[in-house]
Coordinates of C-alpha atoms (C1' of nucleotides) in Angstrom, one line a residue:
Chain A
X1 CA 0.0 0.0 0.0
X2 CA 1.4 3.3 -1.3
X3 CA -0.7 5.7 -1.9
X4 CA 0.8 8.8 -3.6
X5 CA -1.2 12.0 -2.8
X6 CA -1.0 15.9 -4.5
X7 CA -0.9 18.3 -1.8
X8 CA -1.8 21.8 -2.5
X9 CA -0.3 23.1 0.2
X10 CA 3.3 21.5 -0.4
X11 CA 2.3 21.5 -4.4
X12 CA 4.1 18.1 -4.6
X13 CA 3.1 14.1 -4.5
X14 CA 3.5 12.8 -1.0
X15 CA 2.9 9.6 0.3
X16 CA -0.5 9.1 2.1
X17 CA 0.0 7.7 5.6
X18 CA -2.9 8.4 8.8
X19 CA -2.7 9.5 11.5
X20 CA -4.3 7.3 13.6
X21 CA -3.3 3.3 12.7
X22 CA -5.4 2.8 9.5
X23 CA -8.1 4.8 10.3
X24 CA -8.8 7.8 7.7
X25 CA -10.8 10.9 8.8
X26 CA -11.7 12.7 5.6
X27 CA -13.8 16.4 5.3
X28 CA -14.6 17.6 2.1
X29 CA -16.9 21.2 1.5
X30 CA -19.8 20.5 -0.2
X31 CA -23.0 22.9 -1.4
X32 CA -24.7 25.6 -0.3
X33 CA -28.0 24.5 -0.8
X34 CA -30.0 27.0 -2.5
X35 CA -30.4 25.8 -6.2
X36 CA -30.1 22.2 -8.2
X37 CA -26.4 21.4 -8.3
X38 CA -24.7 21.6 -11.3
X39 CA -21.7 19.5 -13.8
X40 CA -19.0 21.3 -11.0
X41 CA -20.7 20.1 -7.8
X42 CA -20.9 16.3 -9.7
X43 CA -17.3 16.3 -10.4
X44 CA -16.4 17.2 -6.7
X45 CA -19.3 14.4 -5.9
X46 CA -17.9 11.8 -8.1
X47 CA -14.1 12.5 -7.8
X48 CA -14.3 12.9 -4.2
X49 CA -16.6 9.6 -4.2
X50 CA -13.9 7.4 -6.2
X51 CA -11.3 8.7 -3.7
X52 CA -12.7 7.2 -1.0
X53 CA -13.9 4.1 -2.7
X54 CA -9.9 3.4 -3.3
X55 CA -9.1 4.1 0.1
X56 CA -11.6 1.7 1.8
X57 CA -10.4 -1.1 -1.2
X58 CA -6.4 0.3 0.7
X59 CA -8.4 -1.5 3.7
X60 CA -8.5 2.1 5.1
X61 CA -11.6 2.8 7.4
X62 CA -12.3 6.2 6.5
X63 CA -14.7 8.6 8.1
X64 CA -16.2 11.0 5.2
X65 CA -17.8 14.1 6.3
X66 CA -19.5 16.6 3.5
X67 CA -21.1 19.1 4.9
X68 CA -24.3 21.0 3.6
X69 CA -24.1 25.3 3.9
X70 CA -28.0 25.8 4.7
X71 CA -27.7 29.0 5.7
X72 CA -26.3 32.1 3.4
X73 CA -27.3 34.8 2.1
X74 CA -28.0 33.4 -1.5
X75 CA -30.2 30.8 0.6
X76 CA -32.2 34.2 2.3
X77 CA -32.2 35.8 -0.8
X78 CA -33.8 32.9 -2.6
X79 CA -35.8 31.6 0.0
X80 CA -37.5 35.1 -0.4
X81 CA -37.6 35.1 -4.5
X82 CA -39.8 31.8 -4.2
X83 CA -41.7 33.0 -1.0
X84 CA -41.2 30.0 0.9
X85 CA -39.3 29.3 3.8
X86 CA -36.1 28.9 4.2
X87 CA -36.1 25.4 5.5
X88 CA -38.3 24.8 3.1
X89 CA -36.5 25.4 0.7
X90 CA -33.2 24.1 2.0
X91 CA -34.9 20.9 2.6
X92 CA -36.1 20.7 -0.7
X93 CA -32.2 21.2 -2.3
X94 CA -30.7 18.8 0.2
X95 CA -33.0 16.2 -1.1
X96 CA -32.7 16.8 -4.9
X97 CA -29.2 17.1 -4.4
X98 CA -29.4 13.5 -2.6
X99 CA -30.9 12.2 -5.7
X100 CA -28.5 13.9 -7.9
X101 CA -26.0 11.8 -6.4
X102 CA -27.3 8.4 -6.3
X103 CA -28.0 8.7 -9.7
X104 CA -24.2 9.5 -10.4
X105 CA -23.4 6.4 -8.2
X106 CA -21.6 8.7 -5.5
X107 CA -22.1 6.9 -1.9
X108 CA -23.2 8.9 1.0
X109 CA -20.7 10.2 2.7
X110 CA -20.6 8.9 6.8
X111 CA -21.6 12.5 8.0
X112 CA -23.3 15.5 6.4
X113 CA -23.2 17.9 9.0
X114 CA -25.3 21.3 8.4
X115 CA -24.4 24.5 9.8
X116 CA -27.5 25.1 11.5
X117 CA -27.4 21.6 13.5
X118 CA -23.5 23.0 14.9
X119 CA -24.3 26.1 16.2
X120 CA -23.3 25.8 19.3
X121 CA -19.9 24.7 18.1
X122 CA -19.5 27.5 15.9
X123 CA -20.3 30.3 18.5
X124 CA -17.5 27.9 20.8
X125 CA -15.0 28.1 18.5
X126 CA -15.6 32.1 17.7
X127 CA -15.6 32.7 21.4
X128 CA -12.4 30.9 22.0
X129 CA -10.4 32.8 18.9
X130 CA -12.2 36.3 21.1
X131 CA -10.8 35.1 24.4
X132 CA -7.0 34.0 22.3
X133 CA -6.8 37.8 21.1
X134 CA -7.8 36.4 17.3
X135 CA -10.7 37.4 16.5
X136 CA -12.5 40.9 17.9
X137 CA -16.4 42.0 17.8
X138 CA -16.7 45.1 16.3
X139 CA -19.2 47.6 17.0
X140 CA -21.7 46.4 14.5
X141 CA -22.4 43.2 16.5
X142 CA -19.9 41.4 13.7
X143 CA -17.1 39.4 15.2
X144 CA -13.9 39.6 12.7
X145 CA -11.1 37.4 12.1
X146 CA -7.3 39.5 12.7
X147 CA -5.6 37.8 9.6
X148 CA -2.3 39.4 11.1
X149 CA -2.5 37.5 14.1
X150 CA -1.7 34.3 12.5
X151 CA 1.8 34.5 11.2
X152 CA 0.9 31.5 8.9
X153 CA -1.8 33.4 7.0
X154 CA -1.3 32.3 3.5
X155 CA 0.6 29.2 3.4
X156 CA -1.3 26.8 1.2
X157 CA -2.3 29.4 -1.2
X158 CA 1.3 30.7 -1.4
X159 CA -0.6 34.2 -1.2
X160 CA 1.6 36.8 1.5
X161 CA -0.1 39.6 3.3
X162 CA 1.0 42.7 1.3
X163 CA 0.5 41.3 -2.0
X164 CA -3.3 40.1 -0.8
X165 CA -3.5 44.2 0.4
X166 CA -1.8 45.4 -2.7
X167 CA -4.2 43.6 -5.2
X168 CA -6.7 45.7 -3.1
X169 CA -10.1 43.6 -4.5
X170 CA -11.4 43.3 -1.1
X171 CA -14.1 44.9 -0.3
X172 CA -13.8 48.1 2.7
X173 CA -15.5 47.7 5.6
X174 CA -15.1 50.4 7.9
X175 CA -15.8 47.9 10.9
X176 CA -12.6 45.6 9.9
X177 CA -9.0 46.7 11.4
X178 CA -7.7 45.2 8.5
X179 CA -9.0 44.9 5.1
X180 CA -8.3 41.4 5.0
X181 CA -9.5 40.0 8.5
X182 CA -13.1 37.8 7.8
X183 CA -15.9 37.7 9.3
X184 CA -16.6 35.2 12.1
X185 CA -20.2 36.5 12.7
X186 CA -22.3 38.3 10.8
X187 CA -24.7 40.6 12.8
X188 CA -28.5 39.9 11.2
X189 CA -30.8 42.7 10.3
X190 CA -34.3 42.7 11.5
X191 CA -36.2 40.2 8.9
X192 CA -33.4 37.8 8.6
X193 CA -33.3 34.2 10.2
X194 CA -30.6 35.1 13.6
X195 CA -28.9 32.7 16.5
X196 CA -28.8 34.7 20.0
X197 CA -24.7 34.7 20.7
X198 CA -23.0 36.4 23.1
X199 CA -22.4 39.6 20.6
X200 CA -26.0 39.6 19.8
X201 CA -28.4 37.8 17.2
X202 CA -26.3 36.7 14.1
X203 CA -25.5 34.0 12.0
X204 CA -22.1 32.7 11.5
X205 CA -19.9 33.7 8.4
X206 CA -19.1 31.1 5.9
X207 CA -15.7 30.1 6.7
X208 CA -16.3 29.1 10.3
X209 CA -18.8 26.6 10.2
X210 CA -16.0 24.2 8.5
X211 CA -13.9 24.9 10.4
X212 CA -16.5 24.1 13.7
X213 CA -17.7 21.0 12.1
X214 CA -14.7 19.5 10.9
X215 CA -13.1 19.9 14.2
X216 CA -16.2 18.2 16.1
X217 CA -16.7 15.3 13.1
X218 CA -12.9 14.5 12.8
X219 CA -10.7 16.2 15.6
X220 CA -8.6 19.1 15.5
X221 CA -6.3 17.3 13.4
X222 CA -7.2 15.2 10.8
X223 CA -6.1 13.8 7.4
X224 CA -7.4 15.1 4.1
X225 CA -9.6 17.8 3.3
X226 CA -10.9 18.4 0.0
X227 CA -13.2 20.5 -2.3
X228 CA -12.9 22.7 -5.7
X229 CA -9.8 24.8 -6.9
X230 CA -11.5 27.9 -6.0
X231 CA -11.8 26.9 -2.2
X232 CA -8.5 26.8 -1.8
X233 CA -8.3 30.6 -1.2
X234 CA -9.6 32.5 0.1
X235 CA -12.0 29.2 2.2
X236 CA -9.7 26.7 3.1
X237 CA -6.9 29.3 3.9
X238 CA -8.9 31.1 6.5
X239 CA -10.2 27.7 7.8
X240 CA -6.4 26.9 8.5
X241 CA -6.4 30.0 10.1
X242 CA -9.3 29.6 12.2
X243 CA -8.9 26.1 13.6
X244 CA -5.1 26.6 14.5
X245 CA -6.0 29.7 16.3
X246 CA -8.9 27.9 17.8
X247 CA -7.1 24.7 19.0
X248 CA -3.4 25.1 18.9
X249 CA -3.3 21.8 17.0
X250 CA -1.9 21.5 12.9
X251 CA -5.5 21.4 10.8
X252 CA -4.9 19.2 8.1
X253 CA -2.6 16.9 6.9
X254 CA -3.2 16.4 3.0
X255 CA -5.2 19.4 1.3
X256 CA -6.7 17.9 -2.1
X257 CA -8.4 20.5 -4.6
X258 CA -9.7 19.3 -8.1
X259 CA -10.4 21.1 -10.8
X260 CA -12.9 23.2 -12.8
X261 CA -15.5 22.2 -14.8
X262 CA -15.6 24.7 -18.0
X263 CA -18.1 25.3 -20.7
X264 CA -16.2 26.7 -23.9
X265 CA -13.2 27.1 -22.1
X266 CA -14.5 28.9 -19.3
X267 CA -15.3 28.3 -15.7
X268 CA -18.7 27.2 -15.4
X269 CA -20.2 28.8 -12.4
X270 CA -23.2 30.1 -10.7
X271 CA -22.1 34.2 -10.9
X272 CA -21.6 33.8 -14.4
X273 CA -24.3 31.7 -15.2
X274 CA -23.1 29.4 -17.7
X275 CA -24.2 26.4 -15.5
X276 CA -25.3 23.2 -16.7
X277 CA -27.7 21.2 -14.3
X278 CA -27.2 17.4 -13.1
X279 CA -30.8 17.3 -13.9
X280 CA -30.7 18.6 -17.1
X281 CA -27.8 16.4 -18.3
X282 CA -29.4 13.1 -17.0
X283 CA -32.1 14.1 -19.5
X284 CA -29.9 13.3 -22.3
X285 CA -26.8 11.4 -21.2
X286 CA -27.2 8.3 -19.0
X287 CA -25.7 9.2 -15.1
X288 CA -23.1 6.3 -15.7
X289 CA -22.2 8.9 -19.4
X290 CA -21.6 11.6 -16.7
X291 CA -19.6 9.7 -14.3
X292 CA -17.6 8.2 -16.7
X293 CA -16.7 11.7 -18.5
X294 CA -15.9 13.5 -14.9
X295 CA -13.3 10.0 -14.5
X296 CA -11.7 10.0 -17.9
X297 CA -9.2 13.4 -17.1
X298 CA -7.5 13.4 -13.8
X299 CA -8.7 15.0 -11.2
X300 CA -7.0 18.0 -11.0
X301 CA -7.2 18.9 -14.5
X302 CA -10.0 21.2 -15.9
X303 CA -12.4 19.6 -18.0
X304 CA -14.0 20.9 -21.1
X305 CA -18.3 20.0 -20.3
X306 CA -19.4 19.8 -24.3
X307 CA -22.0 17.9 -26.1
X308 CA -19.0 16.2 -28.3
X309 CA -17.2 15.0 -25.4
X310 CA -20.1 13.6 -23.7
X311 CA -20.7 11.7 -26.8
X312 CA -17.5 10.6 -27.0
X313 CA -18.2 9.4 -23.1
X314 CA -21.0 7.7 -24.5
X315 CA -19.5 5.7 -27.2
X316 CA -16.5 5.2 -25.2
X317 CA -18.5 3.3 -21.9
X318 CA -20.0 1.5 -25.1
X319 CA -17.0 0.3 -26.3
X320 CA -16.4 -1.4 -22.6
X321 CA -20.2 -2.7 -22.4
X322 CA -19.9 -4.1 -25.9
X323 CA -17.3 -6.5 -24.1
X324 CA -19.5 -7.6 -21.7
X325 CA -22.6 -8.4 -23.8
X326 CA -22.0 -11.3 -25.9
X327 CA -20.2 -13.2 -22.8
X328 CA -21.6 -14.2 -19.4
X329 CA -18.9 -12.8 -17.1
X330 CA -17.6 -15.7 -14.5
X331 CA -15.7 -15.6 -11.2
X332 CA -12.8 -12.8 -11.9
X333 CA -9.3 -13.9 -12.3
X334 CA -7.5 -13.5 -9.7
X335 CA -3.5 -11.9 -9.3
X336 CA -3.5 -10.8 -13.2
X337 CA -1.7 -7.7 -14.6
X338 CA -4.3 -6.0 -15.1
X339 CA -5.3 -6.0 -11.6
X340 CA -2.1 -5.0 -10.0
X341 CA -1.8 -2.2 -13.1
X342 CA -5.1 -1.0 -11.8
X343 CA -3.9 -0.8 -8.0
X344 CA -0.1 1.2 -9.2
X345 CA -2.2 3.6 -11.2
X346 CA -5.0 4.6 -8.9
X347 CA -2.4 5.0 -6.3
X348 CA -0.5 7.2 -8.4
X349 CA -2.7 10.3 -7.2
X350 CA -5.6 8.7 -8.1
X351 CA -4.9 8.5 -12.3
X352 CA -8.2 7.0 -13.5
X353 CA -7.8 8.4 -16.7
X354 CA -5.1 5.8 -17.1
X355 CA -7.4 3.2 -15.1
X356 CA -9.8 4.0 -17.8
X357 CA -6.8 2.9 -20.2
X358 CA -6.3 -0.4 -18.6
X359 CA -9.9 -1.2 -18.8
X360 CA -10.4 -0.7 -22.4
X361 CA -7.2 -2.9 -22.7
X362 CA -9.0 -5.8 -21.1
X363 CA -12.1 -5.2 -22.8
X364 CA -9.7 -5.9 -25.8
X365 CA -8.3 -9.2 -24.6
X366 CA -12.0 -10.1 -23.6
X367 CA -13.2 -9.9 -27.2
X368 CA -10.2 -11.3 -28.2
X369 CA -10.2 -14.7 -25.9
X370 CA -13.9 -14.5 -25.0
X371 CA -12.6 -15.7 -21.1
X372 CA -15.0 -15.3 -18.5
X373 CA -12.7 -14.6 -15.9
X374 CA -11.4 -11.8 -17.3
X375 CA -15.1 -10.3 -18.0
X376 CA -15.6 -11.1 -14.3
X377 CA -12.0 -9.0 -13.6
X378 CA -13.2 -5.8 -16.0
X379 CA -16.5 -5.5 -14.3
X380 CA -15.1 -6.1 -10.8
X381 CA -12.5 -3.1 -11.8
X382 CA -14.8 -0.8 -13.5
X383 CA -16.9 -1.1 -10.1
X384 CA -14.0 -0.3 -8.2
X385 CA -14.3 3.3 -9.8
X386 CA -18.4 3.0 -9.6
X387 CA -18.4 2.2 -13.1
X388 CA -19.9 -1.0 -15.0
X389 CA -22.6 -1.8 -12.7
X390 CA -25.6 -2.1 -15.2
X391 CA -25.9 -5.1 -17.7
X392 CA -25.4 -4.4 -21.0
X393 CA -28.6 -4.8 -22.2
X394 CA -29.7 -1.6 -19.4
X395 CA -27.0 0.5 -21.1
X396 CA -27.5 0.4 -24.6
X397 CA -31.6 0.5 -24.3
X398 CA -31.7 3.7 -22.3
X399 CA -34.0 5.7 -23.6
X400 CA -33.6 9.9 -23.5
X401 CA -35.8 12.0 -22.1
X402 CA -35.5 13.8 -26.3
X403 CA -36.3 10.6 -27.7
X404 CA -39.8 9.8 -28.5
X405 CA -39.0 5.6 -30.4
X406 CA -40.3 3.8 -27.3
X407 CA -38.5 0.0 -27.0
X408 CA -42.2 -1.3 -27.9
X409 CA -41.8 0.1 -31.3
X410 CA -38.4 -0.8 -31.8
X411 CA -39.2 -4.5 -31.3
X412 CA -42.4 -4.4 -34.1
X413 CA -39.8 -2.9 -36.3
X414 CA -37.4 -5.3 -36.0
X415 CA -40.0 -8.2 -36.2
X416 CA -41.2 -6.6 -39.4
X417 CA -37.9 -7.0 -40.7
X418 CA -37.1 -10.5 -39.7
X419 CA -40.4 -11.3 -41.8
X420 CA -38.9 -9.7 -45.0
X421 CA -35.4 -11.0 -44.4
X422 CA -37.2 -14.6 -44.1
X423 CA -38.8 -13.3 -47.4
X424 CA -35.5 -12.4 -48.6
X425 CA -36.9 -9.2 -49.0
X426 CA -33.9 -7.1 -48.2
X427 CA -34.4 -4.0 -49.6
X428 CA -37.2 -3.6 -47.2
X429 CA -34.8 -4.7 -44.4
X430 CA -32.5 -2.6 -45.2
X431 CA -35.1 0.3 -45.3
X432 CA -36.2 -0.6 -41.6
X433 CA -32.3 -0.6 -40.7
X434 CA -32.0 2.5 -42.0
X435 CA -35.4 4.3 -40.6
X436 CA -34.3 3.1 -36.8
X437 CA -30.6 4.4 -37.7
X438 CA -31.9 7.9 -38.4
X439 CA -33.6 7.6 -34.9
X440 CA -30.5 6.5 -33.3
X441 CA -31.0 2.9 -33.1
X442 CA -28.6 0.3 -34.5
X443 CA -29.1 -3.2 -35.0
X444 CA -26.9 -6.0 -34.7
X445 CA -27.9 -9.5 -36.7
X446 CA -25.9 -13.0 -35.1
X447 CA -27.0 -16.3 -35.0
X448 CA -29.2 -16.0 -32.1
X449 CA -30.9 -13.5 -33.7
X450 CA -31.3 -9.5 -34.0
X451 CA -30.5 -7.5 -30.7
X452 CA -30.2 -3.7 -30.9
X453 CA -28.8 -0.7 -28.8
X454 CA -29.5 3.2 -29.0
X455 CA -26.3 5.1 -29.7
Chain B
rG1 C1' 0.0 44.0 -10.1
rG2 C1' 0.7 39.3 -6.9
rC3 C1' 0.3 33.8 -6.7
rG4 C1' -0.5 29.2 -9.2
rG5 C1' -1.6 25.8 -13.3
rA6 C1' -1.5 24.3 -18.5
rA7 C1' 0.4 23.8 -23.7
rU8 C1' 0.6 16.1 -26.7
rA9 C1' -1.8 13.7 -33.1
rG10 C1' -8.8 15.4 -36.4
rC11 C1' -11.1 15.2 -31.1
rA12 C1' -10.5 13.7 -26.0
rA13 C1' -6.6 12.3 -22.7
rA14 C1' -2.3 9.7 -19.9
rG15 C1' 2.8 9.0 -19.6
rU16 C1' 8.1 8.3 -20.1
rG17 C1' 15.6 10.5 -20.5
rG18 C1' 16.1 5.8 -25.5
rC19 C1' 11.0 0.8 -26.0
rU20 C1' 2.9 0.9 -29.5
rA21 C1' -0.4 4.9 -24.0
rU22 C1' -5.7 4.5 -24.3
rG23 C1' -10.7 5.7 -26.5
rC24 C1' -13.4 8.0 -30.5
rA25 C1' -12.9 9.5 -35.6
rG26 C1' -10.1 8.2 -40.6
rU27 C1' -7.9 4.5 -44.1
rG28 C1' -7.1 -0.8 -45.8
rG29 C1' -8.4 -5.9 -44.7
rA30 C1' -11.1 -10.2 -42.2
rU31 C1' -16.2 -11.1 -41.0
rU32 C1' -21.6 -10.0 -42.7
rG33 C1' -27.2 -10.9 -47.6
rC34 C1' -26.1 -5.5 -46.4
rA35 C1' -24.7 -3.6 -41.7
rA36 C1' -23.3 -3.3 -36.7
rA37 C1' -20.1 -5.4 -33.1
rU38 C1' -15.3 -7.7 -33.1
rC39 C1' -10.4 -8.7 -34.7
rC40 C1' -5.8 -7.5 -37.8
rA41 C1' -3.1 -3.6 -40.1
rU42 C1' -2.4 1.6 -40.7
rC43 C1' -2.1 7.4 -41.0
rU44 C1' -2.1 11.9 -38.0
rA45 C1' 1.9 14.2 -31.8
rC46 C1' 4.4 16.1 -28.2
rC47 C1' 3.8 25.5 -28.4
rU48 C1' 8.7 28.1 -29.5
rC49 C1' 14.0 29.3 -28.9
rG50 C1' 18.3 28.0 -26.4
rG51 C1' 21.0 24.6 -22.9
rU52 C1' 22.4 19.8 -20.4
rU53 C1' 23.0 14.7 -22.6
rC54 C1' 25.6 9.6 -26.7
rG55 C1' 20.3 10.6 -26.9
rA56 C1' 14.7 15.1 -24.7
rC57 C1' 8.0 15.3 -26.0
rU58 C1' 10.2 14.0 -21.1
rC59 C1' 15.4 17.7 -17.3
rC60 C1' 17.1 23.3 -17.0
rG61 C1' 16.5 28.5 -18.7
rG62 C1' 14.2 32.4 -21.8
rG63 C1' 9.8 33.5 -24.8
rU64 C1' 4.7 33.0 -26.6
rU65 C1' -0.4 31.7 -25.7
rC66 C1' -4.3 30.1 -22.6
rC67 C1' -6.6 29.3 -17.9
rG68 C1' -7.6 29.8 -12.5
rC69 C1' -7.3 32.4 -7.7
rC70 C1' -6.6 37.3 -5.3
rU71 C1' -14.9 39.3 -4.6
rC72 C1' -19.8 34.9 -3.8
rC73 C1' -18.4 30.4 -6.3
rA74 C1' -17.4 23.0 -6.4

RNA sequence: GGCGGAAUAGCAAAGUGGCUAUGCAGUGGAUUGCAAAUCCAUCUACCUCGGUUCGACUCCGGGUUCCGCCUCCA
């Protein structure tokens, strides 16, 4: 077992080892639930997913928090658009989001705190960084962060103090004693939901509650943390910040960021809206489609979300299916190449877009030798990632939400043409073949008669 | 302005100091009533300029271009 890690914070591989024995305690942000969540949140969902997969195959036992922002600003502000609660609402998103994920084949993770349910930790920790000379109310009922009272501030961004106050985006806030120091607690205004602290009715600012819960879920130390790029500053920074202050103890051991999702080479994101739904997508693209397209480039790496390459996704998990379907898959072999390829690879940083390579090379030597065992092994590896769990038959007959050909009429059509190909009638055959090909249907004659698949 | 990342064949995407990545697409062949699937063969690469080296796509340095973060964001 050696499990090769990318840091963010030491920008190099390292090699994974926990803290406690073999036990693995695991935080990763998740979403702020005011809206459906979109391609970005599924990549963090699935990569985050296969990560942990891998390290409980490692025979790690790992504890995976992911906790749920339900309460914001966007989530007031929405809540207030639609005229319904707000735990109405945030109800409503945690439960879509729920099904966003099982359909993605993403596992719950062991914990999903919610910053509402940790209140009292929250206002603990802020009251401790108070009494440590971190953190000061000011007179606005807000309690603020003093960035310059960790000398630390800025080391897994790489970011230093001056430069942060020379690039001069931040916003001014004559309460702050420092441009940069965050804020802890936010003071609430008359008609907004407010917790009754010890500097008056508030809510708590974004960074804490991560901070508050991954402390209480995990310890004050614990071993990887993990979210998108863009959390890494100024969110993760300022949780480092925070929960040192707070406890005294070193945060987190292994800081894991992956990366964007992008529509036409740009960011896809809420603020600009350019977003893509998980809801939308499944309309089209089978979840297994999506899962496989947010495997096949490393993790870190952007990915470009397009129609083409979700095709290509398509015809690619095809390609691996195709293997399966004319073979009953048997008990899988057992200490092959392929298998101990499999294991270097995803321990290499987790590279599934090379694990992705070794598959389609065994689905090669499957059509080639037509040996259950190895159909038994490329299944039992494709699940390892979450992938490969539907028959073949499931895969190839999905039908899209955009397609109207329902399977009853694909089955008259194709018994319409084994009449005229017993009539030798093949120009009428050929006619039916090519009608159900312009409607995305192909059909594949054998021996054993006329099966077909949507492509 | 500060910090960081990336540039690989038609597309997508790994990787390595010398040995076919992989998938899709293309081409030729086997197979098929015709197809599809599959198999065999095959064509397209490593942004640019220097340096190190017997040898660099791979290491080092300069340049160019693109992207992200520095403001809510996965």
């Amino acid at each position: 077992m050696s499990l090769q890690i990318f840091n963010t914070e030491t920008r190099q591989k390292e090699l994974f080892k926990p803290i406690h024995d073999n036990k693995v305690g695991m935080y990763v942000c998740g979403v702020t639930v005011y809206d459906l969540c979109h391609i970005g949140h599924a990549r963090v969902m699935v990569v985050f997913d296969t990560v942990v997969r891998h390290l409980r195959l490692l025979g790690y036992d790992v504890n995976y928090v992911r906790n749920i922002t339900d309460i914001d600003d966007k989530i007031i502000k929405r809540a207030l658009e639609n005229g319904e609660s707000i735990q109405t609402l945030t109800e409503r998103m945690v439960s879509e989001m729920h099904a966003d994920e099982q359909a993605l084949n993403v596992l719950r993770p062991d914990m999903e705190p919610k910053a509402t349910e940790y209140m009292a930790e929250i206002k603990g920790m802020i009251q401790v960084l108070v009494d440590k000379g971190f953190a000061y109310p000011a007179s606005n009922g807000d309690v603020y962060f003093k960035v310059n009272s960790f000398a630390e501030y800025g080391r897994l961004s790489g970011k230093k103090l001056e430069d942060l106050e020379a690039g001069a985006r931040v916003e001014v806030n004559a309460m702050k004693q420092d441009p940069l120091d965050f804020v802890l607690w936010k003071a609430s205004k008359a008609d907004e939901p407010a917790w009754e602290s010890n500097w008056g009715e508030g809510r708590p600012g974004w960074h804490i509650e991560c901070s508050a819960m991954s402390t209480k879920c995990l310890g004050n130390h614990f071993d990887i943390h993990g979210g998108g790029m863009d959390l890494s500053f100024p969110h993760h920074e300022n949780e480092i910040a925070q929960s040192e202050c707070a406890t005294g103890d070193h945060y987190v051991n292994t800081w894991m960021h992956c990366g964007f999702v992008r529509i036409d080479d740009e960011k896809m994101s809420k603020s600009l809206n350019n977003f893509f739904t998980i809801r939308e997508v499944l309309k089209v693209f089978q979840p297994e489609v999506i899962r496989y397209f947010l495997l096949a480039s490393h993790y870190r790496s952007p990915v470009n979300y397009s129609q083409e390459n979700l095709e290509s996704a398509k015809a690619n998990v095809g390609r691996l299916y195709s293997a399966l379907q004319s073979i009953t898959p048997g008990k899988p072999s057992e200490n092959t190449e392929y298998q101990a390829q499999f294991m270097t690879v995803m321990n290499d940083d987790f590279n599934t877009p090379k694990a992705m390579a070794l598959l389609f090379e065994l689905a090669k030597e499957v059509n080639k030798t037509k040996d259950t065992g190895l159909a038994g092994l490329l299944i039992k590896l494709g699940n390892q990632i979450g992938l490969l769990e539907q028959s073949p038959e499931t895969f190839f007959k999905f039908q899209p939400s955009d397609s109207e050909l329902t399977e009853e009429m694909i089955v008259q059509l194709i018994e319409d043409r084994k009449q005229a190909r017993a009539d030798k009638n093949f120009a009428r055959s050929d006619e039916i073949r090519d009608e159900l090909g312009a409607l995305g249907v192909e059909l594949l004659d054998s021996p054993q008669g006329t099966s077909w698949r949507r492509v």
